[in-house]
Coordinates of C-alpha atoms in Angstrom, one line a residue:
M1 CA 14.9 32.8 15.2
N2 CA 13.5 31.1 12.2
N3 CA 11.6 33.6 10.0
T4 CA 9.3 31.1 8.5
E5 CA 8.3 29.7 11.9
S6 CA 7.7 33.2 13.2
K7 CA 5.4 34.0 10.2
L8 CA 3.5 30.8 10.9
I9 CA 2.9 31.6 14.6
T10 CA 1.9 35.1 13.7
A11 CA -0.5 33.9 11.1
V12 CA -2.3 31.5 13.3
L13 CA -2.7 34.1 16.0
Q14 CA -4.3 36.4 13.5
D15 CA -6.6 34.2 11.4
K16 CA -7.3 31.7 14.3
Q17 CA -7.0 28.7 12.0
I18 CA -5.4 26.5 14.6
H19 CA -7.0 23.3 13.3
V20 CA -4.7 23.6 10.3
L21 CA -1.7 23.2 12.6
L22 CA -3.3 20.6 14.9
Q23 CA -4.0 18.2 12.1
A24 CA -0.5 18.7 10.6
N25 CA 1.4 17.6 13.7
V26 CA 3.3 20.8 13.3
E27 CA 5.4 20.2 16.5
N28 CA 7.5 17.8 14.4
L29 CA 8.4 20.7 12.0
L30 CA 9.2 23.4 14.5
R31 CA 12.8 23.8 15.5
T32 CA 13.0 27.3 17.1
H33 CA 9.4 28.1 17.9
G34 CA 8.3 24.8 19.5
D35 CA 7.9 26.3 23.0
I36 CA 5.7 29.1 21.6
W37 CA 3.5 26.6 19.7
N38 CA 3.1 24.5 22.9
F39 CA 2.0 27.5 24.8
V40 CA -0.5 28.5 22.1
R41 CA -1.8 24.9 21.9
L42 CA -2.2 24.4 25.6
Y43 CA -3.9 27.9 26.0
F44 CA -6.4 26.9 23.3
E45 CA -7.1 23.5 24.9
N46 CA -7.7 25.1 28.3
N47 CA -9.7 28.2 27.1
S48 CA -11.1 27.2 23.7
S49 CA -9.6 30.3 22.2
L50 CA -6.2 31.5 21.0
P51 CA -4.2 33.8 23.2
P52 CA -3.9 37.5 22.4
V53 CA -0.7 38.4 20.5
D54 CA 0.4 40.7 23.4
L55 CA 0.2 37.8 25.8
V56 CA 2.4 35.7 23.7
R57 CA 4.9 38.6 23.3
E58 CA 4.9 39.0 27.1
K59 CA 5.5 35.3 27.6
F60 CA 8.2 35.1 25.0
R61 CA 10.3 38.2 24.9
D62 CA 12.3 37.1 21.8
F63 CA 9.1 36.6 19.8
E64 CA 8.2 39.5 17.5
P65 CA 5.1 39.1 15.3
M66 CA 5.8 39.5 11.6
P67 CA 4.0 42.2 9.6
G68 CA 2.0 41.5 6.5
V69 CA 1.7 37.7 6.9
G70 CA -0.8 35.6 4.9
A71 CA -3.0 32.6 5.9
T72 CA -1.9 29.9 8.3
K73 CA -2.2 27.2 5.6
H74 CA 0.1 29.1 3.2
H75 CA 2.9 29.5 5.9
L76 CA 2.5 25.8 6.9
E77 CA 3.1 24.7 3.3
E78 CA 6.2 27.1 3.3
L79 CA 7.5 25.5 6.5
Q80 CA 6.9 22.0 5.2
G81 CA 8.8 22.7 2.1
E82 CA 11.7 24.3 4.0
Y83 CA 11.7 21.4 6.5
L84 CA 11.7 18.9 3.7
T85 CA 14.6 20.5 1.9
D86 CA 16.8 21.0 5.0
S87 CA 16.1 17.5 6.3
L88 CA 16.9 15.9 3.0
K89 CA 20.2 17.8 2.9
D90 CA 21.1 16.5 6.4
I91 CA 20.1 13.0 5.5
L92 CA 22.1 13.0 2.3
R93 CA 25.2 14.5 4.0
S94 CA 25.0 11.8 6.8
A95 CA 24.6 9.1 4.2
A96 CA 27.5 10.4 2.1
S97 CA 29.7 10.5 5.2
S98 CA 28.8 6.9 6.1
V99 CA 29.5 5.7 2.5
Q100 CA 32.9 7.4 2.6
G101 CA 33.5 5.6 5.8
G102 CA 32.9 2.2 4.2
K103 CA 29.4 1.8 5.9
G104 CA 27.3 1.5 2.7
P105 CA 24.7 -1.0 4.1
E106 CA 24.2 1.1 7.3
A107 CA 23.9 4.2 5.2
L108 CA 21.2 2.6 3.1
N109 CA 19.2 1.5 6.1
D110 CA 19.4 4.9 7.7
L111 CA 18.4 6.6 4.4
I112 CA 15.3 4.4 4.1
T113 CA 14.3 4.9 7.7
Q114 CA 14.8 8.6 7.8
T115 CA 13.1 9.4 4.5
S116 CA 10.1 7.3 5.6
E117 CA 9.9 9.3 8.8
L118 CA 10.3 12.5 6.7
K119 CA 7.3 11.4 4.5
K120 CA 5.1 11.1 7.6
N121 CA 6.1 14.5 8.9
T122 CA 5.3 16.3 5.7
S123 CA 2.2 14.4 4.5
A124 CA -1.2 16.0 4.5
I125 CA -4.3 14.8 6.4
R126 CA -7.4 14.6 4.2
D127 CA -11.0 15.2 5.2
I128 CA -14.5 15.9 3.8
D129 CA -17.7 17.4 5.0
V130 CA -20.6 14.9 4.7
T131 CA -23.1 17.8 4.3
D132 CA -21.1 19.3 1.4
L133 CA -23.4 18.4 -1.5
D134 CA -21.2 19.9 -4.2
S135 CA -18.3 17.8 -3.1
A136 CA -20.4 14.6 -3.1
V137 CA -21.9 15.3 -6.5
A138 CA -18.4 16.0 -8.0
F139 CA -17.1 12.8 -6.5
F140 CA -19.9 10.6 -7.8
E141 CA -19.8 12.2 -11.2
N142 CA -16.1 11.6 -11.5
L143 CA -16.6 8.0 -10.2
K144 CA -19.3 7.4 -12.8
K145 CA -17.0 8.6 -15.5
Q146 CA -14.2 6.4 -14.2
Q147 CA -16.5 3.4 -14.1
E148 CA -17.6 4.0 -17.7
L149 CA -14.0 4.1 -18.8
G150 CA -13.2 1.0 -16.8
H151 CA -10.8 2.8 -14.5
V152 CA -12.3 1.9 -11.2
G153 CA -13.1 -1.5 -9.6
I154 CA -11.0 -4.4 -11.0
K155 CA -13.1 -7.5 -11.6
T156 CA -11.7 -11.0 -11.5
G157 CA -14.1 -12.9 -13.7
L158 CA -14.8 -15.3 -10.8
P159 CA -18.5 -14.8 -9.9
G160 CA -17.8 -15.9 -6.3
F161 CA -15.4 -13.1 -5.7
D162 CA -17.0 -10.4 -7.8
N163 CA -20.4 -11.0 -6.3
Y164 CA -19.1 -10.6 -2.7
L165 CA -17.1 -7.5 -3.7
P166 CA -19.6 -5.7 -6.0
S167 CA -17.4 -2.6 -6.5
G168 CA -14.4 -4.6 -7.5
I169 CA -10.9 -4.2 -6.2
M170 CA -10.7 -0.4 -5.6
P171 CA -7.7 2.0 -5.3
G172 CA -6.6 2.3 -1.7
Q173 CA -7.7 -1.1 -0.7
L174 CA -5.4 -3.6 1.1
G175 CA -6.5 -7.2 0.4
V176 CA -4.9 -10.3 1.9
F177 CA -4.7 -13.9 0.7
L178 CA -4.3 -16.1 3.8
A179 CA -3.3 -19.8 3.5
Y180 CA -1.0 -22.6 4.6
P181 CA 2.0 -23.4 2.3
G182 CA 1.4 -25.1 -1.0
I183 CA -2.2 -24.2 -1.4
G184 CA -1.8 -21.9 -4.5
K185 CA -2.1 -18.4 -3.0
S186 CA 0.7 -17.1 -5.2
W187 CA -0.9 -18.5 -8.3
L188 CA -4.3 -17.1 -7.5
A189 CA -2.7 -13.6 -6.8
L190 CA -1.1 -13.7 -10.2
Y191 CA -4.4 -14.7 -11.8
F192 CA -5.9 -11.5 -10.2
A193 CA -2.9 -9.5 -11.6
V194 CA -3.5 -10.9 -15.1
Q195 CA -7.2 -10.0 -14.9
A196 CA -6.3 -6.5 -13.9
W197 CA -3.8 -6.4 -16.9
K198 CA -6.5 -7.6 -19.3
Q199 CA -8.7 -4.7 -18.1
G200 CA -6.0 -2.2 -19.1
R201 CA -4.3 -1.9 -15.7
S202 CA -0.5 -2.1 -15.2
P203 CA 0.4 -4.6 -12.4
L204 CA 3.5 -4.6 -10.2
V205 CA 4.4 -7.9 -8.5
I206 CA 6.9 -8.0 -5.6
S207 CA 8.1 -11.6 -5.4
L208 CA 10.2 -12.4 -2.3
E209 CA 10.3 -16.2 -2.7
M210 CA 10.6 -16.7 -6.4
S211 CA 12.9 -15.3 -9.1
E212 CA 11.4 -12.8 -11.6
T213 CA 11.8 -15.3 -14.4
E214 CA 9.8 -18.0 -12.6
V215 CA 7.0 -15.5 -11.9
R216 CA 7.1 -14.5 -15.6
N217 CA 6.7 -18.2 -16.5
R218 CA 3.6 -18.4 -14.3
V219 CA 2.2 -15.1 -15.8
F220 CA 2.7 -16.4 -19.3
T221 CA 0.9 -19.6 -18.4
I222 CA -2.1 -17.7 -17.0
M223 CA -2.2 -15.3 -19.9
G224 CA -2.0 -18.2 -22.4
E225 CA -5.1 -19.9 -20.9
G226 CA -3.9 -23.4 -22.1
R227 CA -1.5 -22.3 -24.8
W228 CA 1.5 -22.8 -22.6
S229 CA 2.6 -25.6 -20.2
H230 CA 4.1 -24.1 -17.1
R231 CA 6.3 -27.2 -16.7
K232 CA 7.7 -26.9 -20.2
L233 CA 8.2 -23.1 -19.8
S234 CA 10.2 -23.8 -16.6
N235 CA 12.3 -26.3 -18.5
G236 CA 12.9 -24.0 -21.4
E237 CA 10.9 -26.1 -23.8
V238 CA 9.6 -23.2 -25.9
E239 CA 9.2 -22.9 -29.6
M240 CA 10.6 -19.4 -30.1
D241 CA 8.7 -18.4 -33.3
M242 CA 5.5 -19.4 -31.6
L243 CA 6.4 -17.3 -28.5
K244 CA 7.2 -14.3 -30.7
D245 CA 4.0 -14.6 -32.7
W246 CA 1.9 -15.0 -29.5
H247 CA 3.7 -12.0 -27.9
A248 CA 3.1 -9.8 -30.9
K249 CA -0.6 -10.6 -31.0
N250 CA -1.4 -10.5 -27.3
L251 CA 1.2 -8.4 -25.4
Q252 CA 2.5 -5.7 -27.7
G253 CA 0.8 -2.3 -27.0
K254 CA -0.7 -3.6 -23.8
P255 CA 0.0 -2.1 -20.3
E256 CA 3.3 -2.9 -18.7
F257 CA 3.5 -5.8 -16.2
H258 CA 6.5 -5.4 -13.9
I259 CA 8.0 -8.1 -11.6
I260 CA 10.4 -7.2 -8.9
S261 CA 12.4 -9.9 -6.9
N262 CA 15.1 -10.0 -4.4
D263 CA 16.7 -13.3 -5.4
Q264 CA 20.1 -11.7 -5.0
G265 CA 19.5 -11.1 -1.3
G266 CA 18.5 -7.4 -1.4
E267 CA 16.0 -6.2 1.2
I268 CA 12.7 -5.0 0.0
N269 CA 10.6 -2.9 2.4
P270 CA 7.7 -0.4 2.0
S271 CA 10.1 2.5 1.2
V272 CA 11.6 0.4 -1.7
L273 CA 8.1 -0.5 -2.8
R274 CA 7.1 3.1 -2.7
G275 CA 10.1 3.9 -4.9
K276 CA 9.0 1.3 -7.4
I277 CA 5.4 2.6 -7.4
D278 CA 6.8 6.1 -8.1
Q279 CA 8.9 4.6 -10.9
Y280 CA 6.4 2.5 -12.7
K281 CA 3.1 4.0 -11.7
P282 CA 1.2 0.7 -11.4
D283 CA -2.5 0.3 -11.0
F284 CA -2.4 -2.9 -9.1
V285 CA 0.3 -4.2 -6.6
I286 CA 1.0 -7.7 -5.2
V287 CA 3.3 -8.4 -2.3
D288 CA 4.4 -12.1 -2.2
Y289 CA 4.7 -12.5 0.6
L290 CA 4.4 -10.5 3.8
Q291 CA 6.5 -12.6 6.2
L292 CA 9.5 -12.2 3.9
M293 CA 9.2 -8.4 3.6
A294 CA 10.9 -6.0 6.0
P295 CA 9.2 -3.0 7.6
N296 CA 10.6 0.5 7.5
Q297 CA 10.6 0.6 11.3
K298 CA 13.0 -2.1 12.4
S299 CA 12.4 -4.4 15.4
D300 CA 13.8 -7.7 16.7
N301 CA 10.4 -8.8 17.7
E302 CA 8.6 -10.6 14.8
T303 CA 5.1 -9.6 16.0
V304 CA 6.1 -6.0 16.1
R305 CA 7.7 -6.2 12.7
M306 CA 4.6 -7.6 11.1
K307 CA 2.4 -4.9 12.9
N308 CA 4.6 -2.2 11.5
L309 CA 4.7 -3.7 8.0
S310 CA 1.0 -4.2 7.9
R311 CA 0.3 -0.6 8.9
E312 CA 2.9 0.8 6.5
L313 CA 1.3 -1.1 3.5
K314 CA -2.2 0.1 4.4
L315 CA -1.0 3.7 4.6
M316 CA 0.8 3.2 1.2
A317 CA -2.3 1.8 -0.5
I318 CA -4.3 4.9 0.7
G319 CA -1.6 7.4 0.0
E320 CA -0.7 6.1 -3.4
E321 CA -4.3 5.4 -4.3
V322 CA -3.5 1.9 -5.6
P323 CA -4.9 -1.5 -4.5
I324 CA -2.4 -3.8 -2.8
I325 CA -2.9 -7.5 -2.4
A326 CA -0.6 -9.0 0.2
I327 CA 0.0 -12.7 0.6
S328 CA 0.3 -14.0 4.2
S329 CA 1.1 -17.4 5.5
A330 CA -1.0 -18.9 8.2
T331 CA -0.1 -20.9 11.4
P332 CA -1.9 -24.3 11.5
D333 CA -3.3 -25.7 14.7
D334 CA -2.4 -29.1 13.4
V335 CA 0.8 -29.3 11.4
N336 CA -0.4 -32.6 9.9
D337 CA -3.4 -30.9 8.4
L338 CA -2.5 -28.2 5.9
S339 CA -5.5 -28.5 3.6
G340 CA -8.1 -26.6 5.6
V341 CA -9.2 -23.0 5.3
P342 CA -7.5 -21.0 8.1
T343 CA -9.2 -18.4 10.3
L344 CA -8.2 -14.9 11.0
G345 CA -6.7 -15.9 14.3
Q346 CA -4.2 -18.1 12.4
T347 CA -2.5 -15.2 10.6
A348 CA 1.2 -15.8 11.1
W349 CA 2.9 -13.6 13.7
S350 CA 0.4 -10.7 13.9
R351 CA -3.4 -10.3 13.6
Q352 CA -2.7 -6.6 12.8
I353 CA -2.6 -7.7 9.2
A354 CA -6.3 -8.7 9.4
Y355 CA -7.2 -5.5 11.3
D356 CA -5.6 -3.3 8.6
A357 CA -6.9 -5.2 5.6
D358 CA -10.1 -4.1 3.8
W359 CA -10.8 -7.7 2.9
V360 CA -9.2 -11.1 3.7
I361 CA -9.7 -14.3 1.7
A362 CA -8.6 -17.5 3.4
L363 CA -7.7 -20.4 1.0
G364 CA -7.6 -24.1 1.4
R365 CA -7.0 -27.1 -0.9
A366 CA -7.2 -30.8 -0.1
S367 CA -4.3 -33.1 -1.1
N368 CA -4.3 -34.0 -4.8
S369 CA -7.3 -31.7 -5.4
D370 CA -7.4 -29.1 -8.1
V371 CA -10.2 -27.1 -6.3
I372 CA -9.2 -24.2 -4.1
E373 CA -11.7 -23.3 -1.4
C374 CA -12.0 -19.6 -0.8
A375 CA -13.7 -17.9 2.2
F376 CA -14.0 -14.2 2.9
R377 CA -12.9 -13.8 6.5
K378 CA -13.3 -10.1 6.4
N379 CA -14.9 -7.7 3.9
R380 CA -15.4 -4.0 4.6
N381 CA -16.8 -3.3 1.2
G382 CA -19.0 -6.2 0.5
F383 CA -20.4 -9.5 1.8
M384 CA -19.0 -12.5 3.6
G385 CA -19.2 -15.8 1.8
E386 CA -17.4 -18.7 0.2
F387 CA -16.7 -19.9 -3.3
L388 CA -14.6 -22.5 -5.2
V389 CA -12.0 -22.1 -7.9
Q390 CA -10.9 -25.0 -10.0
V391 CA -7.3 -24.6 -11.2
D392 CA -5.1 -26.3 -13.7
F393 CA -1.7 -25.0 -12.6
D394 CA 0.2 -26.4 -15.5
K395 CA -2.2 -24.9 -18.2
G396 CA -3.2 -21.7 -16.4
Y397 CA -6.9 -22.4 -16.2
Y398 CA -9.0 -20.8 -13.5
R399 CA -12.7 -21.7 -13.4
Y400 CA -15.4 -20.7 -10.9
K401 CA -17.1 -23.8 -9.5
D402 CA -20.4 -24.2 -7.6
F403 CA -20.4 -25.9 -4.3
E404 CA -23.1 -28.3 -5.6
D405 CA -20.5 -29.5 -8.2
K406 CA -17.7 -30.0 -5.7
S407 CA -16.2 -33.4 -6.3

């Protein structure tokens, strides 16, 4: 029988720290002692205490407690490490066999799915004690230092947004831009990314509907604040010396700004995104847009796909401690009216996106108007409200506009 699993069962029977195993979903890790663990767990649920060691030995004749074991948490970490190593070896062997058999795409999909499941089985559950004053003081002192250094809470420079979300866009948040096609949601998301960059953050943009060069043209336009014409950049009408001079003065030495696209047809899912986050260590992530992204857990049902994807992105934002803004299309009640501001119920394919999000901003823009109407449809960390943004898409200008001045 597995020596590590035997040590773990012995440890929990001795130090009684069964909560450590319950919150770790340890049954997914046990390969030889699963039946013993189920007996221990059911005994605890029925009697509110752990069974005596002798009772376990009587029930399972092949179980022999290990001498000199340490704490349950220690042996759980040992088992998680062992499980991770063995599982990765099996996954890689299976993938190598598939590749040798000429099944490269299938091997890649299996590799992504299985490693994502492996991540869930070996991740830790975090908790705090509200009455632990030392923990709270340490947290707030660190938060204050981070705020002073400008490392927490990204501001947009748009009073309407910043007033309704006083703490700024925080690590671990999942924000959503919701709009019909052609409103300007991708442009506004890039404006947010540029503001994060100006505050010393490194953005990562996942573009699933535009090439990376087109997104870069838009970013240059927004960064230039009137210096560049997006139309001319897209046509290649650029004075190279002027570009080099501007780049040297404004971009050199600044945080990196990465753009990832799949214009060659490659699939991008949360596992791929996690790999890019591990590679570039961004402080701000944009997914443009949700309906074109694939979840790790496959499904032929579009609603189930979007539910899976939404949940995976939310868990990633929390686990990686990075804010993620996801752009989502909306389904109109009237296909002849695409200028209004949609409701949460009009989120395309699945409302789970709105449930998982920390905040949702719905966008609308009338035909031939340069004013985007923005309405918070959900806000866990601030207030509900509306604001206007006047945009010059060609020059990259974004200006907050009062409702009284709407015209």
